[in-house]
Every structure is written in C-alpha cells, then in structure tokens.
Coordinates of C-alpha atoms in Angstrom, one line a residue:
X1094 CA 75.9 -191.1 -114.9
X1095 CA 79.4 -190.9 -113.8
X1096 CA 78.6 -188.1 -111.1
X1097 CA 75.7 -190.4 -109.9
X1098 CA 77.5 -193.5 -109.6
X1099 CA 80.1 -191.6 -107.0
X1100 CA 77.6 -190.5 -104.9
X1101 CA 76.6 -193.9 -104.4
X1102 CA 79.9 -195.2 -103.1
X1103 CA 80.5 -192.9 -99.9
X1104 CA 81.6 -193.7 -96.2
X1105 CA 80.4 -191.9 -93.0
X1106 CA 83.8 -190.4 -92.9
X1107 CA 82.9 -188.2 -96.2
X1108 CA 80.5 -186.0 -94.0
X1109 CA 83.0 -182.9 -93.2
X1110 CA 80.3 -180.0 -93.6
X1111 CA 80.2 -177.9 -90.4
X1112 CA 76.7 -178.8 -89.6
X1113 CA 76.3 -182.2 -90.8
X1114 CA 73.1 -182.9 -88.4
X1115 CA 72.8 -185.7 -86.0
X1116 CA 73.1 -189.3 -85.6
X1117 CA 69.6 -189.9 -87.5
X1118 CA 70.4 -187.4 -90.1
X1119 CA 73.7 -189.2 -91.1
X1120 CA 71.4 -192.8 -91.1
X1121 CA 69.1 -191.3 -93.1
X1122 CA 71.8 -190.1 -95.7
X1123 CA 73.4 -193.3 -95.8
X1124 CA 70.1 -194.8 -96.2
X1125 CA 69.3 -193.5 -99.4
X1126 CA 72.9 -193.6 -100.6
X1127 CA 73.6 -189.8 -101.0
X1128 CA 76.5 -187.4 -99.5
X1129 CA 75.5 -184.9 -97.1
X1130 CA 76.5 -181.9 -99.2
X1131 CA 74.2 -178.8 -97.6
X1132 CA 74.8 -177.3 -94.2
X1133 CA 72.0 -177.9 -92.1
X1134 CA 71.1 -174.5 -90.6
X1135 CA 67.4 -175.2 -90.0
X1136 CA 65.5 -176.1 -86.9
X1137 CA 62.2 -177.4 -86.5
X1138 CA 60.9 -173.4 -85.6
X1139 CA 63.0 -172.1 -88.5
X1140 CA 61.7 -174.4 -91.3
X1141 CA 58.5 -174.2 -90.2
X1142 CA 58.0 -170.4 -90.5
X1143 CA 59.9 -170.9 -94.2
X1144 CA 57.1 -173.2 -95.2
X1145 CA 54.3 -170.4 -93.7
X1146 CA 56.1 -167.7 -95.5
X1147 CA 56.3 -169.9 -98.9
X1148 CA 52.9 -170.9 -98.4
X1149 CA 51.7 -167.2 -98.1
X1150 CA 48.3 -168.5 -97.7
X1151 CA 46.4 -166.0 -96.2
X1152 CA 48.0 -163.1 -98.3
X1153 CA 47.5 -164.8 -101.5
X1154 CA 43.8 -165.8 -100.3
X1155 CA 43.4 -162.0 -99.6
X1156 CA 44.8 -160.9 -103.1
X1157 CA 42.7 -163.7 -105.1
X1158 CA 39.4 -163.8 -103.4
X1159 CA 37.3 -161.0 -105.1
X1160 CA 38.8 -162.5 -108.7
X1161 CA 37.3 -166.0 -108.2
X1162 CA 33.7 -164.5 -106.8
X1163 CA 32.0 -165.9 -110.3
X1164 CA 31.9 -169.4 -109.8
X1165 CA 30.2 -170.4 -106.6
X1166 CA 29.3 -166.4 -105.4
X1167 CA 30.2 -165.9 -101.9
X1168 CA 28.7 -168.9 -99.8
X1169 CA 30.3 -170.7 -102.7
X1170 CA 33.8 -169.5 -102.1
X1171 CA 33.6 -169.7 -98.6
X1172 CA 32.3 -173.5 -98.4
X1173 CA 34.7 -174.5 -101.8
X1174 CA 37.6 -173.3 -99.6
X1175 CA 36.9 -175.3 -96.5
X1176 CA 36.5 -178.4 -99.0
X1177 CA 39.8 -177.7 -100.4
X1178 CA 41.6 -177.4 -96.9
X1179 CA 40.3 -180.4 -95.8
X1180 CA 41.4 -182.5 -99.0
X1181 CA 44.7 -180.5 -99.3
X1182 CA 45.0 -181.6 -95.2
X1183 CA 44.7 -185.5 -96.2
X1184 CA 47.4 -185.2 -99.0
X1185 CA 49.8 -183.2 -96.5
X1186 CA 49.5 -186.4 -94.0
X1187 CA 50.3 -188.4 -96.9
X1188 CA 53.4 -186.8 -97.7
X1189 CA 54.5 -186.4 -94.0
X1190 CA 55.2 -189.9 -93.5
X1191 CA 56.8 -190.4 -96.6
X1192 CA 59.3 -187.7 -95.8
X1193 CA 59.8 -189.6 -92.2
X1194 CA 60.5 -192.4 -94.5
X1195 CA 62.9 -190.5 -96.8
X1196 CA 64.0 -187.0 -95.6
X1197 CA 65.5 -186.1 -98.7
X1198 CA 65.6 -182.8 -101.1
X1199 CA 63.9 -184.9 -104.2
X1200 CA 61.1 -185.2 -102.4
X1201 CA 58.4 -186.8 -104.5
X1202 CA 60.3 -188.2 -107.3
X1203 CA 62.2 -190.2 -104.8
X1204 CA 59.5 -191.6 -102.8
X1205 CA 57.8 -192.8 -105.7
X1206 CA 61.4 -194.6 -107.0
X1207 CA 60.9 -196.3 -103.5
X1208 CA 57.6 -197.7 -103.5
X1209 CA 56.5 -198.2 -107.0
X1210 CA 56.7 -201.3 -108.3
X1211 CA 60.1 -202.2 -109.9
X1212 CA 58.7 -202.7 -113.5
X1213 CA 57.4 -198.9 -113.3
X1214 CA 59.7 -197.2 -110.9
X1215 CA 62.3 -195.7 -113.6
X1216 CA 59.8 -194.2 -115.8
X1217 CA 57.5 -193.1 -112.8
X1218 CA 60.0 -191.4 -111.1
X1219 CA 61.3 -189.7 -113.7
X1220 CA 57.8 -188.4 -115.0
X1221 CA 57.4 -186.9 -111.3
X1222 CA 60.7 -185.5 -111.2
X1223 CA 59.7 -183.1 -114.1
X1224 CA 56.3 -182.4 -113.5
X1225 CA 57.8 -181.2 -109.7
X1226 CA 60.9 -179.0 -111.5
X1227 CA 58.2 -177.4 -113.8
X1228 CA 55.8 -177.1 -111.0
X1229 CA 57.9 -175.1 -108.8
X1230 CA 60.0 -173.1 -111.7
X1231 CA 56.8 -171.7 -113.0
X1232 CA 55.5 -171.0 -109.1
X1233 CA 58.9 -168.7 -108.9
X1234 CA 57.6 -167.1 -112.2
X1235 CA 54.3 -166.3 -110.8
X1236 CA 55.7 -165.1 -107.3
X1237 CA 57.9 -162.7 -108.5
X1238 CA 55.5 -161.5 -110.8
X1239 CA 52.8 -161.1 -108.4
X1240 CA 55.3 -159.2 -106.1
X1241 CA 55.9 -156.8 -108.9
X1242 CA 52.1 -155.9 -109.4
X1243 CA 52.1 -155.0 -105.6
X1244 CA 54.8 -152.3 -106.7
X1245 CA 53.0 -151.3 -109.4
X1246 CA 49.6 -151.1 -107.5
X1247 CA 51.3 -149.1 -104.5
X1248 CA 52.7 -146.8 -107.4
X1249 CA 49.2 -146.2 -108.4
X1250 CA 48.0 -145.6 -105.1
X1251 CA 49.9 -142.9 -104.6
X1252 CA 49.6 -141.2 -108.4
X1253 CA 46.4 -142.3 -110.1
X1254 CA 47.6 -140.8 -113.5
X1255 CA 50.0 -144.0 -113.3
X1256 CA 49.3 -147.1 -115.7
X1257 CA 51.3 -149.9 -115.1
X1258 CA 52.7 -151.7 -119.0
X1259 CA 53.5 -154.8 -118.8
X1260 CA 57.1 -154.4 -119.8
X1261 CA 57.3 -152.5 -116.4
X1262 CA 55.7 -155.6 -114.3
X1263 CA 58.3 -157.9 -116.0
X1264 CA 61.3 -155.9 -114.9
X1265 CA 60.4 -155.3 -111.6
X1266 CA 59.9 -159.1 -111.3
X1267 CA 63.1 -159.4 -112.4
X1268 CA 64.8 -157.1 -109.5
X1269 CA 62.8 -159.1 -107.0
X1270 CA 64.3 -162.2 -108.3
X1271 CA 67.6 -160.9 -108.3
X1272 CA 66.7 -159.6 -104.6
X1273 CA 65.8 -163.2 -103.8
X1274 CA 69.1 -164.8 -105.5
X1275 CA 71.3 -162.2 -103.5
X1276 CA 69.4 -163.6 -100.2
X1277 CA 70.1 -167.3 -101.1
X1278 CA 74.0 -166.6 -101.5
X1279 CA 75.3 -164.1 -99.6
X1280 CA 72.8 -164.0 -97.3
X1281 CA 71.9 -167.7 -96.8
X1282 CA 72.9 -168.5 -93.4
X1283 CA 71.2 -165.4 -92.2
X1284 CA 68.2 -166.9 -93.5
X1285 CA 66.7 -168.5 -91.1
X1286 CA 67.3 -165.9 -88.5
X1287 CA 65.4 -163.6 -91.1
X1288 CA 62.5 -166.2 -91.2
X1289 CA 61.9 -165.6 -88.0
X1290 CA 61.4 -161.8 -88.6
X1291 CA 59.3 -162.2 -91.4
X1292 CA 57.4 -164.7 -89.8
X1293 CA 56.8 -162.1 -87.4
X1294 CA 55.1 -160.3 -89.6
X1295 CA 53.2 -162.6 -91.4
X1296 CA 51.4 -163.1 -88.0
X1297 CA 50.6 -159.5 -87.1
X1298 CA 49.9 -158.4 -90.6
X1299 CA 47.1 -161.2 -90.7
X1300 CA 45.8 -159.6 -87.5
X1301 CA 46.1 -155.8 -88.8
X1302 CA 44.0 -156.9 -91.4
X1303 CA 41.7 -158.7 -89.7
X1304 CA 41.0 -155.8 -86.9
X1305 CA 40.8 -152.9 -89.9
X1306 CA 38.8 -154.6 -92.0
X1307 CA 36.3 -155.8 -89.0
X1308 CA 36.5 -152.6 -87.0
X1309 CA 36.0 -150.4 -90.0
X1310 CA 34.1 -151.5 -92.5
X1311 CA 30.9 -151.6 -93.2
X1312 CA 28.8 -155.0 -93.3
X1313 CA 26.1 -156.4 -95.4
X1314 CA 23.9 -159.2 -94.2
X1315 CA 25.1 -162.9 -93.1
X1316 CA 22.8 -164.3 -94.9
X1317 CA 23.8 -162.7 -98.2
X1318 CA 27.3 -163.8 -97.5
X1319 CA 26.6 -167.5 -96.6
X1320 CA 23.4 -168.2 -98.5
X1321 CA 23.6 -166.7 -102.1
X1322 CA 25.4 -168.7 -104.4
X1323 CA 26.0 -168.0 -108.5
X1324 CA 26.4 -170.5 -111.3
X1325 CA 28.4 -168.4 -113.6
X1326 CA 26.3 -170.2 -116.5
X1327 CA 27.1 -173.6 -115.6
X1328 CA 24.4 -176.2 -115.6
X1329 CA 24.4 -176.4 -112.1
X1330 CA 25.3 -174.1 -109.1
X1331 CA 26.9 -177.4 -107.9
X1332 CA 29.6 -177.5 -110.8
X1333 CA 30.0 -173.7 -110.6
X1334 CA 31.5 -174.1 -107.2
X1335 CA 33.4 -177.3 -108.1
X1336 CA 35.0 -175.0 -111.0
X1337 CA 35.6 -172.2 -108.2
X1338 CA 38.3 -174.9 -106.4
X1339 CA 40.7 -173.1 -108.8
X1340 CA 40.3 -170.2 -106.7
X1341 CA 41.9 -171.5 -103.0
X1342 CA 44.2 -174.4 -104.7
X1343 CA 47.0 -172.3 -106.0
X1344 CA 47.7 -170.9 -102.1
X1345 CA 46.7 -174.2 -100.9
X1346 CA 49.2 -176.2 -102.8
X1347 CA 52.6 -176.9 -102.0
X1348 CA 52.8 -179.7 -99.1
X1349 CA 56.1 -180.0 -100.2
X1350 CA 58.0 -177.2 -100.0
X1351 CA 60.0 -177.4 -97.1
X1352 CA 60.4 -181.2 -98.2
X1353 CA 63.1 -180.3 -100.4
X1354 CA 65.1 -178.8 -97.8
X1355 CA 65.0 -181.6 -95.7
X1356 CA 69.1 -182.2 -95.9
X1357 CA 69.1 -178.8 -94.6
X1358 CA 67.2 -179.3 -91.7
X1359 CA 68.4 -180.9 -88.1
X1360 CA 66.8 -184.0 -87.1
X1361 CA 64.8 -184.1 -90.1
X1362 CA 63.2 -187.5 -89.9
X1363 CA 61.5 -186.1 -86.5
X1364 CA 61.3 -182.5 -87.7
X1365 CA 60.0 -182.6 -91.2
X1366 CA 56.8 -184.2 -91.0
X1367 CA 55.5 -182.6 -87.8
X1368 CA 56.6 -179.1 -89.7
X1369 CA 54.6 -179.9 -92.3
X1370 CA 51.2 -180.6 -89.9
X1371 CA 52.4 -177.3 -88.1
X1372 CA 52.6 -175.3 -91.5
X1373 CA 49.5 -176.8 -92.8
X1374 CA 47.3 -176.2 -90.0
X1375 CA 48.6 -172.8 -89.5
X1376 CA 48.3 -171.9 -93.2
X1377 CA 44.7 -173.3 -93.1
X1378 CA 43.4 -171.9 -90.0
X1379 CA 44.4 -168.7 -90.8
X1380 CA 43.2 -169.1 -94.5
X1381 CA 40.0 -170.2 -92.8
X1382 CA 40.2 -167.3 -90.7
X1383 CA 40.6 -165.1 -93.5
X1384 CA 37.3 -166.8 -94.6
X1385 CA 35.6 -166.0 -91.4
X1386 CA 37.1 -162.7 -90.5
X1387 CA 39.0 -161.6 -93.8
X1388 CA 37.4 -163.1 -96.8
X1389 CA 34.0 -162.8 -95.0
X1390 CA 34.8 -159.8 -94.0
X1391 CA 35.8 -158.9 -97.8
X1392 CA 32.4 -160.5 -99.0
X1393 CA 30.6 -158.2 -96.3
X1394 CA 32.9 -155.1 -97.3
X1395 CA 32.8 -155.5 -100.8
X1396 CA 29.8 -153.1 -101.7
X1397 CA 29.8 -152.4 -105.3
X1398 CA 31.7 -155.7 -106.6
X1399 CA 32.3 -154.1 -109.9
X1400 CA 33.8 -151.1 -109.0
X1401 CA 36.3 -153.2 -107.1
X1402 CA 37.1 -155.3 -109.6
X1403 CA 38.0 -152.3 -111.9
X1404 CA 40.1 -150.7 -109.0
X1405 CA 42.9 -148.9 -111.3
X1406 CA 45.6 -150.4 -108.8
X1407 CA 44.8 -153.5 -110.4
X1408 CA 44.7 -155.1 -106.8
X1409 CA 40.8 -155.0 -105.6
X1410 CA 41.9 -156.0 -102.4
X1411 CA 43.5 -152.7 -102.2
X1412 CA 40.2 -151.2 -103.0
X1413 CA 38.6 -153.2 -100.2
X1414 CA 41.0 -151.6 -97.6
X1415 CA 40.7 -148.2 -98.9
X1416 CA 36.8 -148.5 -98.7
X1417 CA 37.2 -149.3 -95.3
X1418 CA 39.6 -147.0 -94.4
X1419 CA 38.8 -143.8 -95.9
X1420 CA 42.7 -143.5 -95.6
X1421 CA 45.2 -143.6 -98.6
X1422 CA 48.4 -143.5 -95.8
X1423 CA 46.8 -146.4 -94.0
X1424 CA 46.0 -148.6 -97.2
X1425 CA 49.6 -147.9 -98.4
X1426 CA 51.0 -149.1 -94.6
X1427 CA 48.6 -152.3 -95.1
X1428 CA 49.8 -152.9 -99.3
X1429 CA 53.2 -152.6 -97.9
X1430 CA 53.0 -155.5 -95.4
X1431 CA 51.7 -157.8 -98.3
X1432 CA 54.3 -156.6 -100.8
X1433 CA 56.8 -157.4 -97.8
X1434 CA 55.5 -160.7 -97.3
X1435 CA 54.9 -161.7 -101.2
X1436 CA 58.5 -160.8 -101.8
X1437 CA 59.7 -163.2 -98.9
X1438 CA 57.7 -165.7 -100.5
X1439 CA 60.0 -165.4 -103.5
X1440 CA 63.3 -165.7 -101.9
X1441 CA 61.9 -168.7 -100.1
X1442 CA 60.4 -169.7 -103.5
X1443 CA 63.9 -169.5 -105.1
X1444 CA 65.5 -171.6 -102.3
X1445 CA 63.0 -174.5 -102.7
X1446 CA 63.0 -174.3 -106.5
X1447 CA 66.8 -174.6 -106.5
X1448 CA 67.0 -177.3 -104.1
X1449 CA 64.7 -179.9 -106.1
X1450 CA 66.2 -178.8 -109.5
X1451 CA 69.6 -179.6 -107.8
X1452 CA 68.2 -183.2 -106.2
X1453 CA 66.6 -184.1 -109.6
X1454 CA 69.8 -183.2 -111.4
X1455 CA 72.0 -185.3 -108.5
X1456 CA 70.2 -188.4 -109.4
X1457 CA 70.9 -187.8 -113.4
X1458 CA 67.2 -186.9 -114.3
X1459 CA 68.2 -183.4 -116.4
X1460 CA 70.5 -182.4 -119.2
X1461 CA 74.1 -181.2 -117.7
X1462 CA 73.4 -182.9 -114.5
X1463 CA 77.1 -183.1 -113.3
X1464 CA 77.2 -179.3 -113.7
X1465 CA 73.7 -178.5 -112.1
X1466 CA 74.2 -180.9 -109.3
X1467 CA 77.4 -179.1 -108.3
X1468 CA 77.4 -177.3 -104.7
X1469 CA 79.9 -174.5 -104.5
X1470 CA 82.6 -174.9 -101.9
X1471 CA 82.3 -171.8 -99.3
X1472 CA 78.7 -171.0 -100.2
X1473 CA 76.9 -174.7 -99.4
X1474 CA 74.2 -173.7 -101.8
X1475 CA 73.7 -174.7 -105.2
X1476 CA 74.2 -171.6 -107.3
X1477 CA 74.3 -173.3 -110.8
X1478 CA 70.9 -174.8 -110.3
X1479 CA 69.7 -170.9 -108.9
X1480 CA 71.5 -169.6 -112.2
X1481 CA 69.3 -172.0 -114.2
X1482 CA 66.0 -171.2 -112.0
X1483 CA 66.7 -167.6 -112.4
X1484 CA 67.0 -167.8 -116.6
X1485 CA 64.3 -169.6 -116.2
X1486 CA 61.8 -167.2 -114.6
X1487 CA 63.4 -164.0 -116.4
X1488 CA 61.9 -166.0 -120.0
X1489 CA 58.8 -167.3 -118.4
X1490 CA 58.0 -163.5 -117.3
X1491 CA 59.1 -162.2 -120.5
X1492 CA 56.3 -163.8 -121.9
X1493 CA 54.0 -161.6 -120.0
X1494 CA 55.2 -158.5 -122.3
X1495 CA 54.3 -160.1 -125.4
X1496 CA 51.1 -161.8 -124.2
X1497 CA 49.6 -162.3 -120.7
X1498 CA 47.8 -164.8 -121.6
X1499 CA 50.3 -166.9 -123.0
X1500 CA 52.3 -166.2 -119.8
X1501 CA 49.2 -167.1 -117.6
X1502 CA 49.2 -170.4 -119.9
X1503 CA 52.5 -171.6 -118.8
X1504 CA 52.3 -170.6 -114.8
X1505 CA 49.4 -172.9 -115.1
X1506 CA 51.7 -176.0 -114.7
X1507 CA 52.6 -174.9 -111.0
X1508 CA 49.2 -176.2 -110.1
X1509 CA 49.0 -179.2 -113.0
X1510 CA 52.6 -180.0 -112.4
X1511 CA 52.3 -180.7 -108.7
X1512 CA 48.8 -181.9 -108.6
X1513 CA 50.3 -184.8 -110.4
X1514 CA 53.5 -185.4 -108.9
X1515 CA 51.1 -185.8 -105.5
X1516 CA 49.0 -187.9 -107.2
X1517 CA 51.7 -190.3 -108.6
X1518 CA 53.9 -190.5 -105.1
X1519 CA 50.7 -191.1 -103.2
X1520 CA 49.4 -193.9 -105.4
X1521 CA 52.8 -195.8 -104.8
X1522 CA 52.7 -196.0 -101.6
X1523 CA 48.9 -196.6 -101.6
X1524 CA 50.1 -199.5 -103.9
X1525 CA 52.4 -200.8 -101.5
X1526 CA 50.3 -200.8 -98.9
X1527 CA 47.3 -202.7 -100.4
X1528 CA 50.0 -205.8 -101.6
X1529 CA 51.0 -205.9 -98.1
X1530 CA 54.4 -205.0 -98.2
X1531 CA 56.3 -203.6 -95.1
X1532 CA 57.0 -199.9 -95.4
X1533 CA 60.8 -198.6 -94.2
X1534 CA 60.9 -197.7 -90.5
X1535 CA 59.9 -194.0 -90.0
X1536 CA 59.8 -191.5 -87.2
X1537 CA 56.1 -190.4 -88.3
X1538 CA 53.7 -193.3 -89.2
X1539 CA 50.3 -193.2 -90.1
X1540 CA 49.5 -196.8 -89.0
X1541 CA 46.5 -198.4 -89.7
X1542 CA 44.7 -195.2 -90.4
X1543 CA 47.6 -195.0 -93.6
X1544 CA 45.0 -196.6 -96.5
X1545 CA 42.2 -194.4 -95.7
X1546 CA 43.9 -191.4 -95.5
X1547 CA 45.8 -192.2 -98.9
X1548 CA 42.9 -192.9 -100.7
X1549 CA 40.7 -190.0 -99.5
X1550 CA 44.0 -187.9 -100.5
X1551 CA 43.8 -189.6 -104.1
X1552 CA 39.9 -188.9 -104.4
X1553 CA 40.4 -185.3 -103.6
X1554 CA 43.7 -184.6 -105.8
X1555 CA 41.6 -186.4 -108.5
X1556 CA 39.1 -183.6 -108.3
X1557 CA 41.4 -181.1 -108.4
X1558 CA 43.2 -182.2 -111.1
X1559 CA 40.3 -182.5 -113.1
X1560 CA 38.7 -179.1 -112.5
X1561 CA 41.9 -177.4 -112.6
X1562 CA 41.3 -177.5 -116.3
X1563 CA 38.2 -176.2 -116.5
X1564 CA 37.5 -172.7 -118.0
X1565 CA 36.3 -169.9 -115.6
X1566 CA 33.1 -169.9 -117.5
X1567 CA 31.0 -172.5 -120.3
X1568 CA 31.6 -171.8 -123.7
X1569 CA 34.4 -169.3 -123.6
X1570 CA 36.4 -167.6 -126.3
X1571 CA 39.7 -168.2 -127.6
X1572 CA 41.0 -165.8 -125.5
X1573 CA 39.2 -166.9 -122.5
X1574 CA 39.6 -170.6 -122.8
X1575 CA 42.0 -172.5 -120.1
X1576 CA 44.7 -173.9 -122.2
X1577 CA 46.6 -175.4 -119.1
X1578 CA 45.4 -179.0 -120.4
X1579 CA 47.4 -178.5 -123.5
X1580 CA 50.2 -177.2 -122.1
X1581 CA 50.3 -180.1 -119.7
X1582 CA 49.9 -182.6 -122.7
X1583 CA 52.8 -181.1 -124.9
X1584 CA 55.3 -181.4 -121.8
X1585 CA 54.2 -184.9 -121.2
X1586 CA 54.9 -185.7 -124.8
X1587 CA 57.9 -183.8 -124.6
X1588 CA 59.5 -185.2 -121.7
X1589 CA 58.4 -188.6 -122.9
X1590 CA 60.0 -188.5 -125.8
X1591 CA 63.2 -187.2 -124.2
X1592 CA 63.4 -190.2 -121.8
X1593 CA 62.9 -192.5 -124.7
X1594 CA 65.4 -191.3 -126.2
X1595 CA 67.9 -190.1 -123.3
X1596 CA 66.4 -190.8 -120.0
X1597 CA 65.6 -195.1 -120.0
X1598 CA 69.4 -195.5 -121.1
X1599 CA 71.1 -192.9 -118.3
X1600 CA 68.6 -192.5 -115.7
X1601 CA 68.4 -195.3 -112.9
X1602 CA 66.2 -193.7 -110.2
X1603 CA 67.1 -193.3 -106.7
X1604 CA 65.7 -196.5 -105.2
X1605 CA 69.2 -197.8 -107.0
X1606 CA 71.2 -196.4 -104.1
X1607 CA 69.0 -196.9 -101.4
X1608 CA 70.5 -199.6 -98.9
X1609 CA 67.9 -201.5 -97.3
X1610 CA 70.4 -202.6 -94.3
X1611 CA 70.9 -199.4 -92.9

C-alpha cells in the first residue's frame, strides 16, 4: 500500500514526460489522484484504429460463423447478430460516458469505486478489477492461439498431408506472443503509425473478401437464408437462437479495449468516448455487412455444410473461400490477410492486457503490486505487467497441449469476466442516477437519456451473461458440457477468499484518491 499512498500525494510539477497531454489531461489525472507515468502518443484516429484492430469483428465473424450455425440456423445467426449489436451498442454508450468522466487505464473497477455506494465500493471495485484482469488475460491467450491456428491452416492448405498437433499450435502461439511483446516494447513508440497501416489492411481486406465471395461464389435462395431456423434439439427455436448469441458475443465484446489506454491518449476526456463510439459503429456495421455480404454470402455459398466443417485446414472459412475461388493461391492470399489482422489483434491485446493489469496493481489490488505497477524509465511501458501477461498466456495455452476442452473452459473467462465487469460498473452509475446524485462533470454526457440507456444495457447484458453459460446443445455429454459456470464460480470463491484475508485490509479503492475540487 505504500506505493499506492505515494501516488496520491503529488503536484502538477511531477509531470515530466515528453508527451504529458494537454491541460484537460492534466486536470483529469489530478482529479483521479494519479501521476502521469505513460507517454500520450495516441491521437483520436490512431486509438480508433487500435480499437478496431483489437476488436477484429468481421475477421472473427468470418472465422466463427460456420461453427455457430447449429443454434438458430442460418436465419437465427443473422437475426441474433443484429440483436447482439443493438444490445452491445447501449453498453458502449454507457461506458463511453464513464470514460469521459474518468479517463483512466483502470476503467471498470475505477468507475465502480467512484459510483458505487461507499459502503460497498471497495469489495465491488475489487471484484470488478479481478474479473477484468482475468477477462483480458484469457482474451490474449485466445487471440494468440487463434493466430497460430491460421498458420497451421495455411500450411495444410499448401500440403494436405500435414496434420497440425496441439503442441505445434501452442508453440506457434508462443512465438506470436513474443512477437507481440517485442512490438509493445522495442517498437511501441511507432505503434500508432503501425496501427494506421494495419487499419488500412483491416478495411481493404474486408472489401476483398466481400467482393471475391459476391462475385465468384455460387448462391442459394434468399428464403433459405432468411427464413430457415434450426432448434438443435432445444424445446423451442427461440431458445436455440438465444443460445446462439454465444456465436457473435466474443467478437462484439471489448467496449473497454481502448479505455485501458486512456492515459496514453491526448485529450482523452473528449477523444476517448467518441473513439469508442466510432469504433463500435464501424465494427458493428462491418460485422453486419459481413452478415449482409460475407456472412450472408457465406450462407449462400456454404453448399455442403458438413464438408466445410470437416475441412482439413481446421478453418471452415478457408474451405468456403476455396470453393468460391477454385484457386489455392487466391485462397492463401486471403488467408494471409486474416493472419496479419489476427496477429495484429494479438499485438494490441498485449497492450490492453498489460495496461489493465498495471493499473489494478497501481491501486494495490494484486499481489506484488509495487513491482507490477512499475514503469521502466526510457521505455515508458509497464514491462513487468507485460512479463506476467506473457507467463499467464504461455501457461494457459500449454493447457491446450493436454486437453483442448480444458483450455476452452479457462478461455471462457474472457466473456464471463468482461460481462461481469460491465454489469457491475453500469449498475453502479445507474444506482447513482436513480438516487438523484449528481455525476462529475464530463465532456460526453448522456443527459436525460442516461437512465434509459443504462437500463437497456443491463437488460441485454443480463441475457448475454445467462446464456453464455448454456451448452451448445441440450443434454450434453460431460465432454460437451459448458463448464464455464464452474470456472467462473471457482474464480469468484478464490478472489473472495483472497479479499477476506488480504484485500479488505490493504485495498482501499481508487475513490480514496479522487479529488472532487479539481
């Protein structure tokens, strides 16, 4: 706690970085009682590109769509994506307002501490911090592993005799992780420029897939795409569609992705919420256009779904593209585009993951907080937090070598952890609103619509949270069961025990350092 207490006592003369931001940024840091330790190298458009690439929405929609057709069928997949987009947009609006009030790398746990009833702020913000840490750490592991799967798919596309094993995929994911760590240390000051280049690939890669599939692929009838639902054994088609929300949810989550870089963005109180909304609109529209022109095109172009699912590459979208183009070189080129974008997503994942971990440690929420919260002079990045993220990712992906099912269970904390953090922080600001308590001044305010937006967001989040624990089909065998509820409960028991014995005596929450007179 000594390190945390020292952070609370500083003056504006402590800002000695080359890029400390503008006056609004200095006021914001002074209000939350934190010292500016990171360079503000990001601007509005670079942070927007960063978040778009980290979201990787249309890319993962393309990768996952065929795998999620069973619950709801073709029509259900399309309509549930639209429902999910609408719901997550209200979540993004709610979080954008909080990001403008307190643009800090802490994000959800800081907002919870600031808006929750004082009696409960400590345990709630501690809980949110832990769930958010686990959500982003498991997200990084999943993204690195998905990147490795694209490499093994490309190898198989060139040599059908090649059969990738789990240990090879794990080793490739570690190599991608090391590349991401290198980009976040040695190349970090160039990262905003790199983001612009990759954003270009993100946009034009999307257009390339759309054009190729629309022009070259065969089509089925529109009625079979928009009117054919499947129940997959569930009691009703509607229930099957709700379970099918687990399909688009992973690539629509992450409204807080750029929030954790708030202290590296110039004019963050103005730029961050607007960047979040621009990112959301762009990623959601491209995802839905992927429904209208790639996902729907995929539906039109699927042909024999069973043969696509059994593709030796392990990536059904590659089989779809190959069926459309009848050209291995063209398919390889488009698959390389996906590989570049997913690897770039891994690079940005290291950035967000390490910043969230560093920030929670800065507030004393983790073991070895004083070490984890260090920022190396000269580099200007939290190297220690990156090292821990690297070790966590290596350990988690190593589980896949022994059991892909066990690996999937742990990775499910990505969705359950982030959803839990969203629910709690939005519920806290809604509680403050309903009690008639004034919110701190901000440069992005929902005004009178705030209550309605927060309530709608919580309703959607509640549905998402419940159904992400459902199995893919009714009456599953133990190997097919969705064990994410068990791992979520285990994590809850672990950190509540940790809080009871250590946290409640040492963690005070960010609100202790917030200055209302700034």
